[in-house]
CSV table of C-alpha atoms and ligand atoms in Angstrom, one decimal:
chain,number,residue,atom,x,y,z
A,1,MET,CA,94.6,113.0,78.6
A,2,ARG,CA,91.8,113.1,81.0
A,3,PRO,CA,92.5,111.2,84.2
A,4,GLN,CA,90.6,107.9,84.2
A,5,ALA,CA,87.9,107.4,86.8
A,6,PRO,CA,89.2,105.4,89.7
A,7,LEU,CA,88.5,101.7,89.9
A,8,VAL,CA,88.7,101.7,93.7
A,9,GLU,CA,88.7,104.6,96.0
A,10,THR,CA,88.8,104.7,99.8
A,11,ASP,CA,87.9,107.8,101.6
A,12,ASP,CA,89.0,108.3,105.2
A,13,VAL,CA,88.7,104.6,106.0
A,14,VAL,CA,88.9,103.7,109.7
A,15,LEU,CA,89.0,100.1,110.8
A,16,HIS,CA,89.4,99.3,114.5
A,17,PHE,CA,89.3,95.7,115.7
A,18,PRO,CA,87.6,95.3,119.1
A,19,VAL,CA,89.6,93.2,121.5
A,20,SER,CA,88.5,92.1,124.9
A,21,GLY,CA,90.5,92.5,128.1
A,22,GLY,CA,91.5,95.3,130.4
A,23,GLY,CA,89.5,96.7,133.3
A,24,PRO,CA,88.9,95.0,136.6
A,25,LEU,CA,86.4,92.6,135.1
A,26,GLY,CA,88.1,92.3,131.8
A,27,LEU,CA,85.0,93.9,130.3
A,28,SER,CA,86.3,97.1,129.0
A,29,ARG,CA,86.6,97.2,125.2
A,30,ARG,CA,89.8,98.1,123.6
A,31,PHE,CA,90.6,98.5,120.0
A,32,VAL,CA,93.5,97.7,117.7
A,33,LYS,CA,93.6,100.7,115.5
A,34,ALA,CA,94.5,99.0,112.3
A,35,LEU,CA,93.4,101.7,109.8
A,36,ASN,CA,93.2,105.4,110.9
A,37,GLY,CA,91.8,107.4,108.0
A,38,VAL,CA,93.1,105.9,104.7
A,39,SER,CA,92.3,107.6,101.4
A,40,LEU,CA,93.7,105.7,98.4
A,41,THR,CA,92.8,105.8,94.8
A,42,VAL,CA,93.6,103.0,92.3
A,43,ARG,CA,92.9,103.6,88.7
A,44,PRO,CA,92.2,100.9,86.1
A,45,GLY,CA,95.3,99.2,84.7
A,46,GLU,CA,97.5,100.5,87.6
A,47,THR,CA,99.7,98.4,89.9
A,48,VAL,CA,99.8,100.0,93.3
A,49,GLY,CA,102.3,98.8,95.9
A,50,LEU,CA,101.5,98.9,99.6
A,51,VAL,CA,104.6,98.8,101.8
A,52,GLY,CA,105.3,99.4,105.4
A,53,GLU,CA,106.5,97.5,108.5
A,54,SER,CA,104.7,94.5,109.9
A,55,GLY,CA,101.5,95.6,111.5
A,56,SER,CA,101.1,98.9,109.6
A,57,GLY,CA,97.7,97.7,108.2
A,58,LYS,CA,98.6,96.6,104.6
A,59,SER,CA,96.6,93.3,104.7
A,60,THR,CA,93.8,95.0,106.6
A,61,LEU,CA,93.5,97.6,103.9
A,62,GLY,CA,93.7,95.0,101.1
A,63,ARG,CA,90.9,93.0,102.8
A,64,ALA,CA,88.8,96.2,103.3
A,65,LEU,CA,89.2,96.9,99.5
A,66,LEU,CA,87.7,93.6,98.7
A,67,GLY,CA,84.9,93.9,101.3
A,68,LEU,CA,86.3,91.1,103.4
A,69,GLU,CA,86.6,93.2,106.5
A,70,PRO,CA,83.8,95.5,107.7
A,71,ILE,CA,85.1,99.0,108.2
A,72,THR,CA,84.4,101.2,111.2
A,73,SER,CA,83.9,104.4,109.2
A,74,GLY,CA,84.7,106.0,105.9
A,75,HIS,CA,83.9,104.8,102.4
A,76,VAL,CA,85.1,102.2,99.9
A,77,VAL,CA,83.9,102.8,96.4
A,78,PHE,CA,84.4,100.1,93.8
A,79,ASP,CA,83.8,100.9,90.2
A,80,GLY,CA,81.5,103.8,91.0
A,81,THR,CA,79.5,102.0,93.7
A,82,SER,CA,79.9,102.5,97.4
A,83,VAL,CA,80.5,99.0,98.9
A,84,SER,CA,81.2,100.1,102.5
A,85,ALA,CA,77.6,99.7,103.7
A,86,GLY,CA,78.1,96.0,103.5
A,87,LYS,CA,74.9,95.4,101.4
A,88,ARG,CA,74.7,91.9,100.2
A,89,GLN,CA,74.4,92.6,96.5
A,90,ASP,CA,77.4,95.0,96.6
A,91,LEU,CA,79.5,92.4,98.4
A,92,ALA,CA,78.3,89.7,95.9
A,93,ARG,CA,79.5,92.0,93.1
A,94,LEU,CA,82.9,92.4,94.8
A,95,ARG,CA,83.2,88.6,95.0
A,96,ARG,CA,82.5,88.3,91.3
A,97,GLU,CA,84.8,91.1,90.1
A,98,THR,CA,87.8,90.9,92.4
A,99,ALA,CA,90.3,88.2,93.4
A,100,MET,CA,93.0,87.7,95.9
A,101,VAL,CA,96.4,86.0,95.5
A,102,PHE,CA,97.7,84.7,98.8
A,103,GLN,CA,101.1,84.4,100.5
A,104,ASP,CA,101.2,80.7,101.0
A,105,PRO,CA,100.5,79.0,97.7
A,106,LEU,CA,100.4,75.5,98.9
A,107,ASN,CA,98.0,76.0,101.7
A,108,ALA,CA,95.8,78.2,99.5
A,109,LEU,CA,95.0,75.2,97.3
A,110,ASN,CA,92.8,72.3,98.1
A,111,PRO,CA,95.1,69.2,98.4
A,112,ARG,CA,92.5,66.9,96.9
A,113,LEU,CA,92.1,68.8,93.6
A,114,THR,CA,94.6,68.7,90.7
A,115,ALA,CA,95.8,72.0,89.4
A,116,GLY,CA,93.4,71.7,86.5
A,117,GLU,CA,90.5,70.9,88.8
A,118,ALA,CA,91.3,73.8,91.1
A,119,ILE,CA,91.0,76.2,88.1
A,120,ALA,CA,87.9,74.5,86.7
A,121,GLU,CA,86.3,74.9,90.1
A,122,VAL,CA,86.5,78.6,89.9
A,123,LEU,CA,85.2,78.7,86.4
A,124,ARG,CA,82.2,76.6,87.5
A,125,VAL,CA,81.4,78.5,90.7
A,126,HIS,CA,81.6,81.8,88.9
A,127,ARG,CA,79.8,80.4,85.8
A,128,LYS,CA,82.5,81.9,83.6
A,129,VAL,CA,82.1,79.6,80.6
A,130,PRO,CA,79.7,76.9,79.4
A,131,LYS,CA,80.4,73.4,80.8
A,132,ASP,CA,81.8,72.1,77.6
A,133,GLU,CA,84.3,74.9,77.3
A,134,ILE,CA,85.8,74.6,80.8
A,135,ALA,CA,88.6,72.2,79.8
A,136,GLY,CA,89.7,74.5,77.0
A,137,ARG,CA,89.7,77.5,79.3
A,138,VAL,CA,91.7,75.7,81.9
A,139,ASP,CA,94.3,74.9,79.3
A,140,GLU,CA,94.4,78.6,78.3
A,141,LEU,CA,94.8,79.8,81.8
A,142,LEU,CA,97.5,77.3,82.5
A,143,THR,CA,99.4,78.5,79.5
A,144,LEU,CA,98.8,82.1,80.4
A,145,VAL,CA,100.6,81.5,83.7
A,146,GLY,CA,103.4,79.5,82.1
A,147,LEU,CA,102.4,76.0,83.2
A,148,GLY,CA,102.4,73.2,80.7
A,149,PRO,CA,99.3,71.0,80.3
A,150,SER,CA,101.0,68.0,81.9
A,151,LEU,CA,101.0,69.9,85.2
A,152,ALA,CA,97.2,70.2,85.1
A,153,ARG,CA,96.9,66.6,86.4
A,154,ARG,CA,99.2,67.1,89.4
A,155,LYS,CA,98.0,67.8,92.9
A,156,PRO,CA,99.5,70.7,94.9
A,157,GLN,CA,101.9,68.4,96.8
A,158,ALA,CA,103.5,67.4,93.5
A,159,LEU,CA,104.1,71.0,92.5
A,160,SER,CA,106.9,73.4,93.5
A,161,GLY,CA,106.1,76.5,95.5
A,162,GLY,CA,106.4,78.6,92.3
A,163,GLN,CA,104.1,76.3,90.4
A,164,CYS,CA,101.5,76.4,93.1
A,165,GLN,CA,101.6,80.2,93.0
A,166,ARG,CA,101.1,80.1,89.3
A,167,VAL,CA,98.0,77.9,89.8
A,168,GLY,CA,96.9,80.5,92.5
A,169,ILE,CA,97.3,83.3,89.9
A,170,ALA,CA,95.5,81.3,87.3
A,171,ARG,CA,92.6,80.8,89.7
A,172,ALA,CA,92.5,84.6,90.3
A,173,LEU,CA,92.6,85.2,86.6
A,174,ALA,CA,89.8,82.7,85.9
A,175,ILE,CA,87.4,85.2,87.6
A,176,GLU,CA,88.5,87.8,85.0
A,177,PRO,CA,88.7,90.2,87.9
A,178,LYS,CA,88.7,93.9,87.6
A,179,LEU,CA,90.9,94.1,90.7
A,180,ILE,CA,93.5,91.7,92.1
A,181,VAL,CA,94.9,92.1,95.6
A,182,ALA,CA,98.1,90.2,96.0
A,183,ASP,CA,99.2,90.0,99.6
A,184,GLU,CA,102.9,89.1,100.1
A,185,CYS,CA,102.4,86.6,97.2
A,186,VAL,CA,106.1,86.0,96.7
A,187,ALA,CA,107.3,86.3,100.2
A,188,ALA,CA,107.2,82.5,100.8
A,189,LEU,CA,109.1,81.6,97.6
A,190,ASP,CA,112.8,81.2,96.9
A,191,VAL,CA,114.5,84.3,95.7
A,192,SER,CA,115.0,83.0,92.1
A,193,ILE,CA,111.3,81.9,91.9
A,194,GLN,CA,110.2,85.3,93.3
A,195,GLY,CA,111.8,86.9,90.2
A,196,GLN,CA,109.9,84.5,87.9
A,197,ILE,CA,106.5,85.3,89.5
A,198,ILE,CA,107.2,89.0,89.4
A,199,ASN,CA,108.0,88.7,85.7
A,200,LEU,CA,104.8,86.8,85.2
A,201,PHE,CA,102.9,89.7,86.9
A,202,ILE,CA,104.7,92.2,84.7
A,203,ASP,CA,103.8,90.2,81.6
A,204,LEU,CA,100.2,89.8,82.7
A,205,LYS,CA,99.7,93.4,83.6
A,206,ASP,CA,100.9,94.5,80.2
A,207,ARG,CA,98.9,92.0,78.3
A,208,MET,CA,95.7,92.0,80.2
A,209,LYS,CA,95.7,95.5,81.6
A,210,LEU,CA,95.2,94.1,85.1
A,211,THR,CA,94.6,96.4,88.1
A,212,VAL,CA,96.6,95.1,91.0
A,213,VAL,CA,97.2,96.1,94.6
A,214,PHE,CA,100.5,94.5,95.5
A,215,ILE,CA,101.4,94.2,99.1
A,216,ALA,CA,105.0,93.5,99.8
A,217,HIS,CA,107.8,93.9,102.3
A,218,ASP,CA,110.5,93.8,99.6
A,219,LEU,CA,110.9,97.4,98.3
A,220,ALA,CA,113.0,96.2,95.3
A,221,ILE,CA,110.2,94.0,94.1
A,222,VAL,CA,107.7,96.9,94.5
A,223,ARG,CA,110.0,99.2,92.6
A,224,ARG,CA,110.3,96.7,89.7
A,225,LEU,CA,106.6,96.0,89.5
A,226,CYS,CA,104.5,98.9,90.7
A,227,ASP,CA,103.5,102.1,88.9
A,228,ARG,CA,102.7,103.8,92.2
A,229,VAL,CA,103.4,103.0,95.8
A,230,ALA,CA,101.7,103.9,99.1
A,231,VAL,CA,103.7,103.7,102.3
A,232,MET,CA,101.8,102.8,105.4
A,233,TYR,CA,102.7,103.5,109.0
A,234,LEU,CA,100.4,102.6,111.9
A,235,GLY,CA,97.2,102.5,109.8
A,236,ARG,CA,97.9,105.6,107.8
A,237,ILE,CA,99.3,106.3,104.3
A,238,VAL,CA,102.3,108.6,105.1
A,239,GLU,CA,103.5,108.9,101.5
A,240,GLU,CA,102.1,108.0,98.1
A,241,GLY,CA,103.1,108.6,94.6
A,242,PRO,CA,104.8,107.3,91.4
A,243,THR,CA,107.2,104.5,92.5
A,244,GLU,CA,110.2,106.1,91.0
A,245,LYS,CA,109.6,109.5,92.7
A,246,VAL,CA,108.9,108.0,96.1
A,247,PHE,CA,112.0,105.8,96.1
A,248,SER,CA,114.4,108.3,94.6
A,249,SER,CA,113.2,111.4,96.5
A,250,PRO,CA,111.1,110.4,99.5
A,251,ARG,CA,109.3,113.3,101.3
A,252,HIS,CA,108.4,111.5,104.5
A,253,PRO,CA,111.2,110.5,107.0
A,254,TYR,CA,109.5,107.1,107.5
A,255,THR,CA,109.9,106.3,103.8
A,256,ALA,CA,113.5,107.5,103.8
A,257,ALA,CA,114.2,105.3,106.8
A,258,LEU,CA,112.6,102.3,105.2
A,259,ILE,CA,114.8,102.8,102.1
A,260,GLU,CA,117.9,103.3,104.3
A,261,SER,CA,117.2,100.1,106.2
A,262,ILE,CA,117.6,97.9,103.1
A,263,PRO,CA,120.3,95.5,103.9
A,264,GLU,CA,123.5,95.9,101.9
A,265,ILE,CA,124.4,92.8,100.0
A,266,ASP,CA,128.0,93.7,99.7
A,267,PRO,CA,129.7,92.4,102.9
A,268,ASP,CA,132.5,95.0,102.5
A,269,ILE,CA,130.1,97.9,102.9
A,270,PRO,CA,129.0,98.4,106.5
A,271,LEU,CA,125.3,98.4,107.3
A,272,PRO,CA,123.6,101.8,107.6
A,273,GLU,CA,123.8,103.1,111.1
A,274,ALA,CA,120.4,102.1,112.5
A,275,PRO,CA,118.4,104.5,110.3
A,276,MET,CA,115.2,103.6,112.1
A,277,GLN,CA,115.2,103.4,115.8
A,278,GLY,CA,112.9,101.4,118.0
A,279,GLU,CA,109.7,99.6,117.3
A,280,PRO,CA,106.5,101.2,116.1
A,281,PRO,CA,104.2,102.2,119.0
A,282,SER,CA,101.3,99.9,119.9
A,283,PRO,CA,98.3,100.2,117.5
A,284,MET,CA,96.1,100.0,120.7
A,285,ASN,CA,97.7,103.1,122.1
A,286,LEU,CA,98.7,105.5,119.4
A,287,PRO,CA,100.9,108.4,120.5
A,288,PRO,CA,99.5,111.9,120.1
A,289,GLY,CA,100.5,114.0,117.1
A,290,CYS,CA,102.3,112.3,114.2
A,291,ALA,CA,102.5,108.6,115.1
A,292,PHE,CA,106.1,108.5,113.7
A,293,HIS,CA,107.3,111.3,116.0
A,294,PRO,CA,108.9,109.0,118.7
A,295,ARG,CA,111.2,107.6,116.0
A,296,CYS,CA,111.6,110.6,113.8
A,297,PRO,CA,115.0,112.3,113.7
A,298,HIS,CA,113.3,115.5,112.4
A,299,ALA,CA,110.5,115.7,115.0
A,300,ARG,CA,109.6,119.1,116.4
A,301,GLN,CA,107.2,120.2,119.1
A,302,GLN,CA,104.3,120.5,116.7
A,303,CYS,CA,104.8,116.9,115.6
A,304,ARG,CA,104.2,115.8,119.2
A,305,ALA,CA,101.3,118.0,119.9
A,306,ASP,CA,99.3,118.8,116.7
A,307,PRO,CA,96.9,116.3,115.1
A,308,PRO,CA,98.6,114.0,112.6
A,309,PRO,CA,99.4,115.8,109.4
A,310,GLU,CA,97.1,115.4,106.4
A,311,LEU,CA,98.5,114.0,103.2
A,312,ARG,CA,99.7,117.0,101.2
A,313,ARG,CA,100.1,116.7,97.4
A,314,ARG,CA,102.4,118.3,94.9
A,315,ASP,CA,103.3,116.8,91.5
A,316,ASP,CA,101.1,113.7,92.0
A,317,HIS,CA,103.4,112.9,95.0
A,318,GLY,CA,101.7,113.0,98.4
A,319,TRP,CA,103.2,113.1,101.9
A,320,ALA,CA,101.9,113.5,105.4
A,321,CYS,CA,104.7,115.5,107.1
A,322,ILE,CA,105.5,119.1,107.9
A,323,LEU,CA,108.8,118.7,106.0
A,324,GLU,CA,109.1,120.3,102.6
A,325,PRO,CA,110.1,118.5,99.4
A,326,GLY,CA,113.9,118.5,99.3
A,327,ASP,CA,114.3,118.7,103.0
A,328,LEU,CA,115.4,115.1,103.1
A,329,PRO,CA,118.6,113.9,101.4
A,330,ARG,CA,118.3,111.3,98.7
A,331,PRO,CA,118.6,107.9,100.5
A,332,GLN,CA,122.1,106.5,100.0
A,333,THR,CA,120.6,103.1,99.5
A,334,ALA,CA,118.0,104.1,96.9
A,335,ASP,CA,120.1,102.6,94.1
A,336,ARG,CA,120.0,99.3,95.9
A,337,LEU,CA,116.4,99.2,94.9
A,338,HIS,CA,117.2,98.8,91.3
A,339,PRO,CA,116.4,95.3,90.2
A,340,ALA,CA,118.6,92.8,91.8
A,341,PRO,CA,119.8,90.1,89.4
A,342,HIS,CA,117.0,87.7,90.4
A,343,LEU,CA,114.4,90.4,89.4
A,344,GLN,CA,115.8,91.2,86.0
A,345,SER,CA,114.0,90.6,82.7
A,346,PRO,CA,112.3,87.3,82.0
A,347,GLN,CA,114.4,84.5,80.6
A,348,GLY,CA,114.2,80.8,80.3
A,349,GLU,CA,111.3,80.2,82.6
A,350,HIS,CA,110.7,76.6,83.3
A,351,PRO,CA,107.1,75.6,83.6
B,1,ATP,N1,91.3,90.2,113.2
B,1,ATP,C1,92.1,91.0,113.9
B,1,ATP,N2,91.8,91.2,115.2
B,1,ATP,C2,92.5,92.1,115.9
B,1,ATP,N3,93.6,92.7,115.5
B,1,ATP,C3,94.0,92.5,114.2
B,1,ATP,C4,93.2,91.6,113.3
B,1,ATP,N4,93.8,91.6,112.1
B,1,ATP,C5,94.9,92.4,112.2
B,1,ATP,N5,95.0,93.0,113.4
B,1,ATP,C6,95.9,93.9,113.9
B,1,ATP,O1,95.8,95.1,113.0
B,1,ATP,C7,97.1,95.7,112.8
B,1,ATP,C8,97.4,95.7,111.3
B,1,ATP,O2,97.5,94.3,110.8
B,1,ATP,P1,97.8,93.9,109.3
B,1,ATP,O3,97.8,92.4,109.3
B,1,ATP,O4,96.9,94.7,108.4
B,1,ATP,O5,99.3,94.5,109.1
B,1,ATP,P2,100.3,94.2,107.9
B,1,ATP,O6,100.8,95.5,107.5
B,1,ATP,O7,99.6,93.4,106.9
B,1,ATP,O8,101.5,93.4,108.6
B,1,ATP,P3,102.4,92.2,108.0
B,1,ATP,O9,103.4,92.9,107.2
B,1,ATP,O10,103.0,91.6,109.3
B,1,ATP,O11,101.5,91.3,107.2
B,1,ATP,C9,98.1,94.8,113.5
B,1,ATP,O12,98.3,95.4,114.8
B,1,ATP,C10,97.4,93.5,113.7
B,1,ATP,O13,97.8,92.8,114.9
B,2,MG,MG1,100.0,91.5,106.1
């Protein structure tokens, strides 16, 4: 099978946020180095997970993919067209063909509109269907996300968190987007509801061949949902590949440490001994060499002195480290990433 053309591709994307301050007059410009050369490919129909500690640049990358954040250098190509120049017609196209699902479902919805009206609004603004077909399409979309028609008349305050998120997903689907970026879209929900929303994503991606970039802290969720995963550290992708390979045999010590740091649910088993020491360095003042070296148990002189390693690729599994595949032991906690009970197959969803 020929590999499909990418739907979205970033090439060496750098995104530095200017921040004021510093210097005797507070005039010198400093930068938060949020993205430092990110190259990522997302193919049609794929669900790609973005993981990494807080501040690693996941949301910034998600926003850059959607043209919501101007990049400092590099390229973002969407469906064959470079959109990084910020041309109005390119951005308009991105608006028409992409959608975002947000973390806080209640706040993402207009409190004055009912669920049905919130979905109808998207259909109207994007001129998706003729006026007289809007009501019918709203019903279809509600059904698609597992909400009964009676909920269409409720305002967000009268819906549960999970129901609000289903409305948010229906609004995203109303656009018929080529790409959805979901940024921590289940993090604010109860654990049992998280499972239902993940199952909804799994169902939708099978039925509608959705292309999704799924940003999440929870590695078990990413393992359940995503075909591929990219691990970010201080604005770089340090490892990328098929989810199963990355989680079962990580090639970057940062990925291994992330997996090792998954909390043990069984209270009789002691927590892993601080697999990852310290905090990430400041994104305003990145260390020389590999940015992970101050925390890396495998760091050598060249990791401190040489430029950060490029992503190397073997067997569709990329890693940015001097270690060779097999140098790292299989993480003891990798099995813990198998679906926890709340993430197992769909059953008895209540609308
Ligand atoms: N508008 C902004 N101005 C200045 N700095 C910013 C801005 N947005 C993000 N940053 C900084 O850029 C870095 C990356 O932030 P980002 O929100 O992308 O991280 P993240 O991986 O999504 O983190 P989290 O898991 O906490 O959501 C952080 O250091 C953040 O403080
Ligand atoms: Mg974020």
